CSV table of C-alpha atoms and ligand atoms in Angstrom, one decimal:
chain,number,residue,atom,x,y,z
A,645,MET,CA,5.7,-48.8,51.0
A,646,ALA,CA,8.3,-50.6,49.0
A,647,GLU,CA,8.8,-50.0,45.3
A,648,ARG,CA,11.4,-50.9,42.6
A,649,THR,CA,12.7,-49.1,39.6
A,650,GLN,CA,15.8,-49.0,37.6
A,651,VAL,CA,17.1,-45.5,38.2
A,652,ALA,CA,16.0,-43.3,41.1
A,653,ILE,CA,16.4,-39.7,40.3
A,654,VAL,CA,16.5,-37.3,43.2
A,655,GLY,CA,15.6,-33.7,42.1
A,656,ALA,CA,13.3,-32.4,39.4
A,657,GLY,CA,15.4,-29.4,38.2
A,658,PRO,CA,16.5,-29.4,34.6
A,659,ALA,CA,19.1,-32.1,35.3
A,660,GLY,CA,16.8,-34.6,37.0
A,661,LEU,CA,13.9,-34.0,34.5
A,662,PHE,CA,16.1,-34.2,31.4
A,663,LEU,CA,17.8,-37.4,32.7
A,664,GLY,CA,14.3,-38.9,33.4
A,665,HIS,CA,13.1,-38.0,29.9
A,666,LEU,CA,16.2,-39.5,28.1
A,667,LEU,CA,16.0,-42.8,30.1
A,668,HIS,CA,12.2,-43.0,29.6
A,669,ARG,CA,12.7,-42.8,25.9
A,670,ALA,CA,15.3,-45.5,26.0
A,671,GLY,CA,13.0,-47.8,27.9
A,672,VAL,CA,14.7,-47.5,31.3
A,673,ASP,CA,12.3,-47.2,34.3
A,674,THR,CA,12.8,-44.2,36.4
A,675,VAL,CA,11.2,-42.4,39.3
A,676,VAL,CA,11.9,-38.7,40.0
A,677,LEU,CA,11.6,-37.5,43.5
A,678,GLU,CA,11.3,-33.8,44.1
A,679,ALA,CA,11.3,-32.0,47.5
A,680,ARG,CA,9.4,-28.9,46.2
A,681,SER,CA,5.9,-28.4,44.7
A,682,ARG,CA,5.3,-28.4,41.0
A,683,GLU,CA,4.4,-24.7,41.2
A,684,HIS,CA,7.6,-23.8,42.8
A,685,VAL,CA,9.8,-25.9,40.4
A,686,GLU,CA,8.0,-24.2,37.5
A,687,GLY,CA,8.1,-20.7,38.9
A,688,ARG,CA,11.8,-20.4,39.6
A,689,ILE,CA,13.5,-17.7,37.5
A,690,ARG,CA,17.0,-18.8,36.4
A,691,ALA,CA,19.2,-18.0,33.5
A,692,GLY,CA,18.2,-18.2,29.8
A,693,VAL,CA,21.0,-18.8,27.4
A,694,LEU,CA,21.2,-22.2,25.8
A,695,GLU,CA,24.2,-23.4,23.8
A,696,GLN,CA,23.8,-25.0,20.5
A,697,GLY,CA,24.7,-28.3,22.0
A,698,THR,CA,21.9,-28.0,24.6
A,699,THR,CA,19.2,-27.0,21.9
A,700,ASP,CA,20.4,-29.8,19.6
A,701,ALA,CA,20.0,-32.3,22.6
A,702,LEU,CA,16.6,-30.9,23.6
A,703,ARG,CA,15.4,-31.1,20.0
A,704,ALA,CA,16.8,-34.7,19.5
A,705,ALA,CA,14.9,-35.7,22.6
A,706,GLY,CA,11.7,-34.4,21.1
A,707,LEU,CA,11.5,-31.3,23.3
A,708,GLY,CA,12.3,-28.6,20.8
A,709,GLU,CA,8.8,-27.6,19.5
A,710,ARG,CA,8.0,-24.8,21.8
A,711,MET,CA,11.7,-23.7,22.1
A,712,ASP,CA,12.0,-23.5,18.3
A,713,ARG,CA,8.8,-21.4,18.2
A,714,GLU,CA,9.5,-18.9,21.1
A,715,GLY,CA,13.3,-19.0,21.6
A,716,LEU,CA,15.5,-16.2,20.2
A,717,VAL,CA,18.5,-17.2,18.2
A,718,HIS,CA,21.4,-14.9,18.9
A,719,ASP,CA,24.4,-14.8,16.6
A,720,GLY,CA,26.4,-12.4,18.7
A,721,LEU,CA,26.8,-10.6,21.9
A,722,HIS,CA,28.1,-7.1,23.0
A,723,LEU,CA,30.8,-6.0,25.3
A,724,THR,CA,30.6,-2.5,26.7
A,725,PHE,CA,33.5,-0.9,28.4
A,726,ASP,CA,34.9,2.7,28.4
A,727,GLY,CA,31.6,3.9,27.1
A,728,ALA,CA,31.8,2.0,23.7
A,729,GLN,CA,30.1,-1.1,22.5
A,730,HIS,CA,31.9,-3.9,20.7
A,731,ARG,CA,30.2,-6.8,19.1
A,732,ILE,CA,31.5,-10.4,19.3
A,733,ASP,CA,30.2,-12.3,16.3
A,734,LEU,CA,29.6,-15.7,17.7
A,735,ARG,CA,28.4,-17.2,14.3
A,736,ALA,CA,31.2,-15.8,12.3
A,737,LEU,CA,33.8,-16.9,14.9
A,738,THR,CA,32.5,-20.5,15.6
A,739,GLY,CA,29.8,-21.3,13.1
A,740,ARG,CA,27.4,-21.7,16.0
A,741,ALA,CA,25.0,-19.4,18.0
A,742,VAL,CA,23.0,-19.5,21.2
A,743,THR,CA,19.3,-19.5,22.0
A,744,ILE,CA,17.5,-17.3,24.5
A,745,TYR,CA,14.9,-19.5,26.1
A,746,GLY,CA,14.4,-19.3,29.9
A,747,GLN,CA,15.4,-22.3,32.0
A,748,THR,CA,11.9,-21.9,33.6
A,749,GLU,CA,10.5,-22.7,30.1
A,750,VAL,CA,12.9,-25.7,29.7
A,751,VAL,CA,11.6,-27.0,33.0
A,752,LYS,CA,7.9,-26.4,32.2
A,753,ASP,CA,8.5,-28.4,28.8
A,754,LEU,CA,10.2,-31.3,30.7
A,755,VAL,CA,7.5,-31.6,33.2
A,756,ALA,CA,4.8,-31.5,30.7
A,757,ALA,CA,6.6,-34.3,28.6
A,758,ARG,CA,7.0,-36.5,31.8
A,759,LEU,CA,3.5,-36.1,32.8
A,760,GLN,CA,2.3,-36.8,29.2
A,761,ASP,CA,4.5,-39.9,29.2
A,762,GLY,CA,2.8,-41.1,32.4
A,763,ALA,CA,6.2,-41.6,34.0
A,764,PRO,CA,6.5,-41.2,37.8
A,765,LEU,CA,7.2,-37.7,39.0
A,766,ARG,CA,6.7,-37.1,42.6
A,767,PHE,CA,6.7,-33.6,44.0
A,768,ALA,CA,6.6,-32.6,47.7
A,769,VAL,CA,8.6,-35.6,49.0
A,770,GLU,CA,10.2,-35.2,52.4
A,771,ASP,CA,13.3,-36.4,54.2
A,772,VAL,CA,15.0,-38.1,51.1
A,773,ARG,CA,17.9,-40.5,52.3
A,774,VAL,CA,20.0,-42.3,49.7
A,775,ASP,CA,22.3,-45.3,50.0
A,776,GLY,CA,24.3,-46.4,47.1
A,777,ARG,CA,27.1,-48.3,48.9
A,778,GLU,CA,28.9,-50.9,47.0
A,779,GLY,CA,27.9,-54.4,47.5
A,780,GLN,CA,24.2,-53.9,48.4
A,781,VAL,CA,21.0,-53.0,46.6
A,782,PRO,CA,20.8,-49.3,46.2
A,783,VAL,CA,17.9,-47.7,48.1
A,784,VAL,CA,16.2,-44.3,48.4
A,785,ARG,CA,14.0,-43.7,51.3
A,786,TYR,CA,11.7,-40.9,51.7
A,787,ARG,CA,8.3,-39.7,53.3
A,788,ARG,CA,5.4,-38.6,51.4
A,789,ASP,CA,1.9,-37.5,52.8
A,790,GLY,CA,3.2,-38.9,56.2
A,791,ALA,CA,4.0,-42.4,54.9
A,792,GLU,CA,7.4,-43.8,54.8
A,793,HIS,CA,8.6,-45.1,51.3
A,794,GLU,CA,11.5,-47.2,50.1
A,795,LEU,CA,12.6,-47.2,46.5
A,796,ARG,CA,15.1,-50.1,45.5
A,797,CYS,CA,16.8,-49.5,42.2
A,798,ASP,CA,19.9,-50.3,40.2
A,799,ALA,CA,21.5,-46.7,40.3
A,800,ILE,CA,20.7,-43.4,42.0
A,801,ALA,CA,21.1,-40.1,40.2
A,802,GLY,CA,21.8,-37.2,42.4
A,803,CYS,CA,20.3,-34.3,40.6
A,804,ASP,CA,19.4,-32.4,43.7
A,805,GLY,CA,21.3,-29.2,43.2
A,806,PHE,CA,24.0,-27.5,45.4
A,807,ARG,CA,22.1,-27.9,48.7
A,808,GLY,CA,20.8,-31.5,48.1
A,809,VAL,CA,21.4,-34.6,50.1
A,810,CYS,CA,23.2,-36.8,47.4
A,811,ARG,CA,26.6,-35.2,47.4
A,812,ALA,CA,26.5,-35.2,51.2
A,813,ALA,CA,25.9,-38.9,51.2
A,814,ILE,CA,29.3,-39.6,49.7
A,815,PRO,CA,31.9,-40.0,52.5
A,816,ALA,CA,34.2,-37.0,52.8
A,817,ARG,CA,37.3,-39.2,52.5
A,818,VAL,CA,36.5,-40.0,48.9
A,819,LEU,CA,35.5,-36.6,47.8
A,820,THR,CA,37.7,-33.8,46.9
A,821,THR,CA,36.1,-30.2,46.6
A,822,TRP,CA,37.3,-26.9,45.3
A,823,GLU,CA,35.5,-23.8,46.0
A,824,ARG,CA,35.7,-19.9,45.6
A,825,THR,CA,33.3,-17.3,46.6
A,826,TYR,CA,33.3,-13.9,45.0
A,827,PRO,CA,33.2,-10.6,46.8
A,828,PHE,CA,30.2,-9.5,44.7
A,829,ALA,CA,26.7,-10.7,43.8
A,830,TRP,CA,24.1,-9.9,41.1
A,831,LEU,CA,20.9,-8.2,41.7
A,832,GLY,CA,18.5,-9.3,38.8
A,833,ILE,CA,15.3,-7.8,37.6
A,834,LEU,CA,12.6,-9.2,35.2
A,835,ALA,CA,11.0,-6.2,33.6
A,836,ASP,CA,7.9,-6.1,31.5
A,837,VAL,CA,9.5,-4.0,28.7
A,838,ALA,CA,10.9,-4.9,25.3
A,839,PRO,CA,14.6,-5.4,25.3
A,840,SER,CA,16.6,-2.3,24.4
A,841,THR,CA,19.0,-4.4,22.5
A,842,ASP,CA,18.9,-7.3,19.9
A,843,GLU,CA,21.7,-9.1,21.6
A,844,LEU,CA,23.0,-9.4,25.2
A,845,ILE,CA,25.2,-6.7,26.6
A,846,TYR,CA,27.9,-7.5,29.1
A,847,ALA,CA,29.1,-4.2,30.5
A,848,HIS,CA,32.2,-3.4,32.5
A,849,HIS,CA,32.0,-0.1,34.3
A,850,GLU,CA,33.8,1.5,37.3
A,851,ARG,CA,30.5,1.4,39.2
A,852,GLY,CA,30.3,-2.3,38.7
A,853,PHE,CA,29.2,-4.9,36.1
A,854,ALA,CA,25.9,-4.9,34.4
A,855,LEU,CA,24.0,-7.3,32.0
A,856,HIS,CA,21.2,-6.6,29.7
A,857,SER,CA,19.6,-9.9,28.8
A,858,MET,CA,16.1,-10.9,27.9
A,859,ARG,CA,13.4,-13.7,28.1
A,860,SER,CA,11.5,-12.7,24.9
A,861,ARG,CA,10.7,-9.9,22.6
A,862,GLU,CA,8.5,-8.4,25.3
A,863,ARG,CA,10.5,-9.2,28.5
A,864,SER,CA,13.9,-7.9,29.6
A,865,ARG,CA,16.1,-9.4,32.2
A,866,LEU,CA,18.8,-7.1,33.6
A,867,TYR,CA,21.4,-7.4,36.3
A,868,VAL,CA,23.7,-5.1,38.2
A,869,GLN,CA,26.7,-6.2,40.3
A,870,VAL,CA,26.2,-5.5,44.1
A,871,ASP,CA,27.9,-6.3,47.3
A,872,PRO,CA,27.4,-9.9,48.4
A,873,GLY,CA,25.6,-8.7,51.7
A,874,GLU,CA,23.2,-6.5,49.8
A,875,HIS,CA,19.4,-6.8,50.4
A,876,VAL,CA,16.7,-6.1,47.7
A,877,GLU,CA,15.0,-3.8,50.1
A,878,HIS,CA,17.8,-1.4,49.6
A,879,TRP,CA,17.4,-1.5,45.8
A,880,PRO,CA,14.1,0.3,44.9
A,881,ASP,CA,13.3,0.1,41.2
A,882,GLY,CA,14.6,3.7,40.6
A,883,ARG,CA,17.9,2.9,42.0
A,884,VAL,CA,18.3,-0.3,39.8
A,885,TRP,CA,17.3,1.6,36.7
A,886,HIS,CA,19.7,4.4,37.4
A,887,GLU,CA,22.6,2.0,37.8
A,888,LEU,CA,21.7,0.3,34.6
A,889,HIS,CA,21.5,3.5,32.8
A,890,GLU,CA,25.0,4.5,34.1
A,891,ARG,CA,26.7,1.2,33.5
A,892,LEU,CA,25.2,0.2,30.2
A,893,ALA,CA,25.7,3.6,28.7
A,894,SER,CA,27.4,3.7,25.2
A,895,ASP,CA,27.0,6.0,22.1
A,896,GLY,CA,23.7,5.3,20.3
A,897,PHE,CA,22.3,3.0,23.2
A,898,ALA,CA,19.1,4.0,25.0
A,899,LEU,CA,17.6,1.9,27.8
A,900,SER,CA,13.8,1.6,28.0
A,901,GLU,CA,12.3,1.1,31.5
A,902,GLY,CA,9.3,-0.8,32.3
A,903,PRO,CA,7.4,-2.4,35.4
A,904,VAL,CA,9.7,-4.6,37.4
A,905,LEU,CA,8.0,-8.0,37.8
A,906,GLU,CA,10.7,-9.8,39.9
A,907,LYS,CA,13.7,-8.8,41.8
A,908,SER,CA,16.4,-11.0,43.5
A,909,ILE,CA,20.0,-11.4,44.5
A,910,THR,CA,22.2,-14.3,43.3
A,911,PRO,CA,25.4,-15.0,45.1
A,912,MET,CA,28.4,-15.9,43.0
A,913,ARG,CA,30.5,-19.1,43.7
A,914,SER,CA,32.6,-21.5,41.8
A,915,PHE,CA,32.5,-25.2,43.2
A,916,VAL,CA,33.5,-28.6,42.1
A,917,ALA,CA,33.2,-31.9,43.8
A,918,ALA,CA,35.0,-35.0,42.5
A,919,PRO,CA,34.5,-37.8,41.7
A,920,MET,CA,30.9,-37.4,40.4
A,921,ARG,CA,30.3,-41.0,41.1
A,922,HIS,CA,30.4,-43.2,44.3
A,923,GLY,CA,29.2,-46.8,44.0
A,924,ALA,CA,25.7,-46.7,42.5
A,925,LEU,CA,25.2,-43.0,43.3
A,926,PHE,CA,26.0,-40.5,40.3
A,927,LEU,CA,26.0,-36.8,40.8
A,928,ALA,CA,24.9,-34.5,37.9
A,929,GLY,CA,24.4,-30.7,37.5
A,930,ASP,CA,24.6,-28.4,40.5
A,931,ALA,CA,24.8,-31.3,42.9
A,932,ALA,CA,28.4,-31.7,41.7
A,933,HIS,CA,29.4,-28.2,40.6
A,934,ILE,CA,28.4,-24.5,40.5
A,935,VAL,CA,29.7,-21.7,38.2
A,936,PRO,CA,29.3,-18.1,38.6
A,937,PRO,CA,26.5,-16.9,36.3
A,938,THR,CA,28.7,-14.7,34.1
A,939,GLY,CA,29.1,-17.1,31.2
A,940,ALA,CA,25.6,-18.5,31.6
A,941,LYS,CA,26.8,-22.0,31.8
A,942,GLY,CA,25.0,-23.6,34.8
A,943,LEU,CA,22.2,-25.1,32.9
A,944,ASN,CA,24.3,-26.1,29.9
A,945,LEU,CA,26.7,-27.8,32.1
A,946,ALA,CA,23.9,-29.8,33.8
A,947,MET,CA,22.5,-30.8,30.4
A,948,ALA,CA,26.0,-32.0,29.3
A,949,ASP,CA,26.4,-34.2,32.4
A,950,VAL,CA,22.9,-35.7,31.9
A,951,LEU,CA,23.6,-36.5,28.3
A,952,ALA,CA,26.7,-38.4,29.3
A,953,LEU,CA,25.0,-40.0,32.4
A,954,ALA,CA,22.0,-41.3,30.4
A,955,GLU,CA,24.5,-42.8,27.8
A,956,ALA,CA,26.4,-44.5,30.6
A,957,LEU,CA,23.3,-45.9,32.3
A,958,ILE,CA,21.8,-47.0,29.1
A,959,ASP,CA,25.1,-48.9,28.2
A,960,GLY,CA,25.2,-50.1,31.7
A,961,SER,CA,28.7,-51.7,31.4
A,962,PRO,CA,31.3,-51.2,34.2
A,963,ALA,CA,33.6,-49.4,31.7
A,964,ALA,CA,30.8,-46.9,30.6
A,965,LEU,CA,29.8,-46.3,34.2
A,966,ASP,CA,33.4,-45.8,35.5
A,967,ALA,CA,34.2,-43.4,32.6
A,968,TYR,CA,31.2,-41.1,33.5
A,969,SER,CA,33.0,-38.8,36.1
A,970,ASP,CA,36.2,-38.2,34.3
A,971,HIS,CA,34.3,-37.6,31.0
A,972,CYS,CA,32.3,-34.9,32.8
A,973,LEU,CA,35.0,-33.3,34.7
A,974,ARG,CA,37.0,-32.5,31.7
A,975,ARG,CA,34.2,-30.2,30.4
A,976,VAL,CA,33.5,-28.9,34.1
A,977,TRP,CA,36.9,-27.6,34.4
A,978,ARG,CA,37.0,-25.8,31.1
A,979,VAL,CA,33.7,-24.2,31.9
A,980,GLN,CA,35.0,-23.3,35.5
A,981,HIS,CA,37.9,-21.7,33.9
A,982,PHE,CA,35.7,-19.7,31.4
A,983,SER,CA,33.1,-18.6,33.9
A,984,TRP,CA,35.9,-17.5,36.4
A,985,TRP,CA,37.6,-15.6,33.6
A,986,MET,CA,34.5,-13.8,32.3
A,987,THR,CA,33.7,-13.0,36.1
A,988,TRP,CA,37.2,-11.7,36.7
A,989,MET,CA,37.4,-9.6,33.5
A,990,LEU,CA,33.9,-7.9,33.7
A,991,HIS,CA,33.4,-7.2,37.5
A,992,ARG,CA,34.5,-4.3,39.7
A,993,HIS,CA,36.9,-5.9,42.3
A,994,PRO,CA,36.7,-4.5,45.9
A,995,GLY,CA,39.2,-1.7,46.6
A,996,HIS,CA,39.4,-1.2,42.8
A,997,ASP,CA,43.1,-2.1,42.7
A,998,PRO,CA,44.4,0.2,39.9
A,999,PHE,CA,46.8,-2.4,38.6
A,1000,GLN,CA,44.0,-5.0,38.3
A,1001,ALA,CA,41.6,-2.6,36.7
A,1002,GLN,CA,44.2,-1.8,34.0
A,1003,LEU,CA,44.7,-5.5,33.3
A,1004,GLN,CA,41.0,-5.9,33.0
A,1005,ARG,CA,40.6,-3.1,30.5
A,1006,SER,CA,43.6,-4.4,28.6
A,1007,GLN,CA,42.1,-7.8,28.5
A,1008,LEU,CA,38.7,-6.3,27.2
A,1009,ALA,CA,40.4,-4.2,24.6
A,1010,TYR,CA,42.2,-7.3,23.4
A,1011,VAL,CA,39.0,-9.4,23.1
A,1012,ALA,CA,37.4,-6.5,21.2
A,1013,SER,CA,40.2,-6.1,18.8
A,1014,SER,CA,41.9,-9.4,18.3
A,1015,GLU,CA,40.1,-12.1,16.3
A,1016,ALA,CA,42.0,-14.8,18.2
A,1017,ALA,CA,41.0,-13.4,21.6
A,1018,ALA,CA,37.5,-12.9,20.4
A,1019,ARG,CA,37.3,-16.5,19.2
A,1020,THR,CA,38.5,-17.7,22.6
A,1021,LEU,CA,35.6,-16.1,24.2
A,1022,ALA,CA,33.2,-17.1,21.5
A,1023,GLU,CA,34.1,-20.7,21.3
A,1024,ASN,CA,33.6,-21.1,25.0
A,1025,TYR,CA,30.5,-19.1,25.1
A,1026,VAL,CA,28.7,-21.1,22.5
A,1027,GLY,CA,30.1,-24.3,24.3
A,1028,TYR,CA,33.4,-25.9,23.7
A,1029,GLU,CA,32.7,-29.4,22.5
A,1030,ASP,CA,36.0,-31.1,22.7
A,1031,ALA,CA,35.9,-30.9,26.5
B,1335,APR,N1,15.2,-34.3,47.7
B,1335,APR,C1,14.5,-34.1,46.6
B,1335,APR,N2,14.7,-33.0,45.7
B,1335,APR,C2,15.7,-32.1,46.2
B,1335,APR,C3,16.3,-32.3,47.4
B,1335,APR,C4,16.0,-33.4,48.2
B,1335,APR,N3,16.6,-33.5,49.3
B,1335,APR,N4,17.1,-31.1,47.6
B,1335,APR,C5,16.9,-30.4,46.5
B,1335,APR,N5,16.0,-30.9,45.7
B,1335,APR,C6,15.5,-30.5,44.3
B,1335,APR,C7,15.4,-28.9,44.3
B,1335,APR,O1,14.1,-28.5,44.9
B,1335,APR,C8,15.4,-28.7,42.8
B,1335,APR,O2,14.2,-28.8,42.2
B,1335,APR,O3,16.5,-30.7,43.3
B,1335,APR,C9,16.3,-29.8,42.3
B,1335,APR,C10,17.7,-29.4,41.8
B,1335,APR,O4,17.4,-28.4,40.7
B,1335,APR,P1,18.5,-27.3,40.3
B,1335,APR,O5,18.9,-26.6,41.6
B,1335,APR,O6,17.8,-26.5,39.3
B,1335,APR,O7,19.9,-28.1,39.8
B,1335,APR,P2,20.1,-28.7,38.4
B,1335,APR,O8,18.8,-29.6,37.9
B,1335,APR,O9,21.4,-29.4,38.5
B,1335,APR,O10,20.1,-27.6,37.3
B,1335,APR,C11,21.2,-26.8,37.1
B,1335,APR,O11,19.9,-25.0,37.6
B,1335,APR,O12,20.3,-24.0,39.6
B,1335,APR,C12,20.4,-23.8,38.1
B,1335,APR,O13,22.3,-22.4,37.8
B,1335,APR,C13,21.8,-23.6,37.9
B,1335,APR,O14,21.3,-23.5,35.7
B,1335,APR,C14,21.8,-24.3,36.6
B,1335,APR,C15,20.8,-25.5,36.6
B,1336,PHB,C1,20.0,-14.4,31.9
B,1336,PHB,O1,19.3,-14.1,30.9
B,1336,PHB,O2,19.4,-14.5,33.1
B,1336,PHB,C2,21.4,-14.5,31.8
B,1336,PHB,C3,22.0,-14.3,30.6
B,1336,PHB,C4,23.4,-14.4,30.5
B,1336,PHB,C5,24.2,-14.6,31.7
B,1336,PHB,C6,23.6,-14.9,32.8
B,1336,PHB,C7,22.2,-14.9,32.9
B,1336,PHB,O3,25.4,-14.7,31.4
């Protein structure tokens, strides 16, 4: 079956869905193609910290209603190390805040909006092949329900995540990649218990990093650093809670336990591919870059790409389309540095090199005591807008 649209969007994660929404509102025809089922896409548990720039963009696009009702605005965060908790006042340092609202909820809102708009969103497509070579009509081929489909378009948006097909469709000779894997991973739990803290706690401890986050006033999301080769079967609930008690401990803090609803291990990686455009194929979100989760930047970076891509595609001029990749990469590298730095500062490094451990503690003490150092963390955490 042959079909035509203006922009073919591969992937219905937050990047693909938000791009589809922005373009649809601007009167640009789009088709979104997704390999997985709607249930799978809406059920994935991912991070949950939205920068103010992200919430502003969602609101401006008419997607703020449930987020404003259910999201939790946080004016600060806590750093715990050497048994003491230190608050970083994001609002006082930057004038801005972050909102706790799960990526899962953002995705549900985006799917609902697209279906309500009656815009094409095809789940469970198979064998997607993209061809955006210069000098010919861009085309996306795929199979659905056993039938072969051909989607001709003006541009292809590769929003298919780190393991998608779009980045792989760019010839290796034009793509430069940078990659770092870390010698640790995060084991995360979703627990049916009210958070034991009003604001997130990032803890540096000699047993390893821990994070107390949340999804709502009733649900906690917590993480402990584990070895990258770990398996969840080795981490019964009691062991996870034990580590959380040890690592999050500080004067006056008491951790409440509750039923564990989900448990999974997240690998940690930094990755960038450039340029983010080749011919009529544009990459956005995890398809082009990955950050370790320590700064909670993955979703925010994907949303920033998509705002820039929507603007370039709506403008449509060669100058606007040419500027997309460099524009995004400036922010991508700032965020890469911040995510790497937070990761470096907070985790236990293998071997526990004593010199490095002292540098980490000195850096943490500096951030906790110097307004200039705290502001550096804060302005990156809430989203540095100049990049
Ligand atoms: N064809 C169609 N869809 C595909 C294909 C393919 N060949 N390969 C992958 N996909 C889909 C995935 O099933 C997924 O739904 O593309 C989507 C990509 O979504 P994400 O991985 O969520 O990536 P992105 O939208 O860029 O969002 C970035 O999500 O992964 C987190 O930490 C990340 O928070 C960040 C955010
Ligand atoms: C989360 O709530 O899942 C979360 C919060 C902050 C992070 C990473 C993940 O830095």
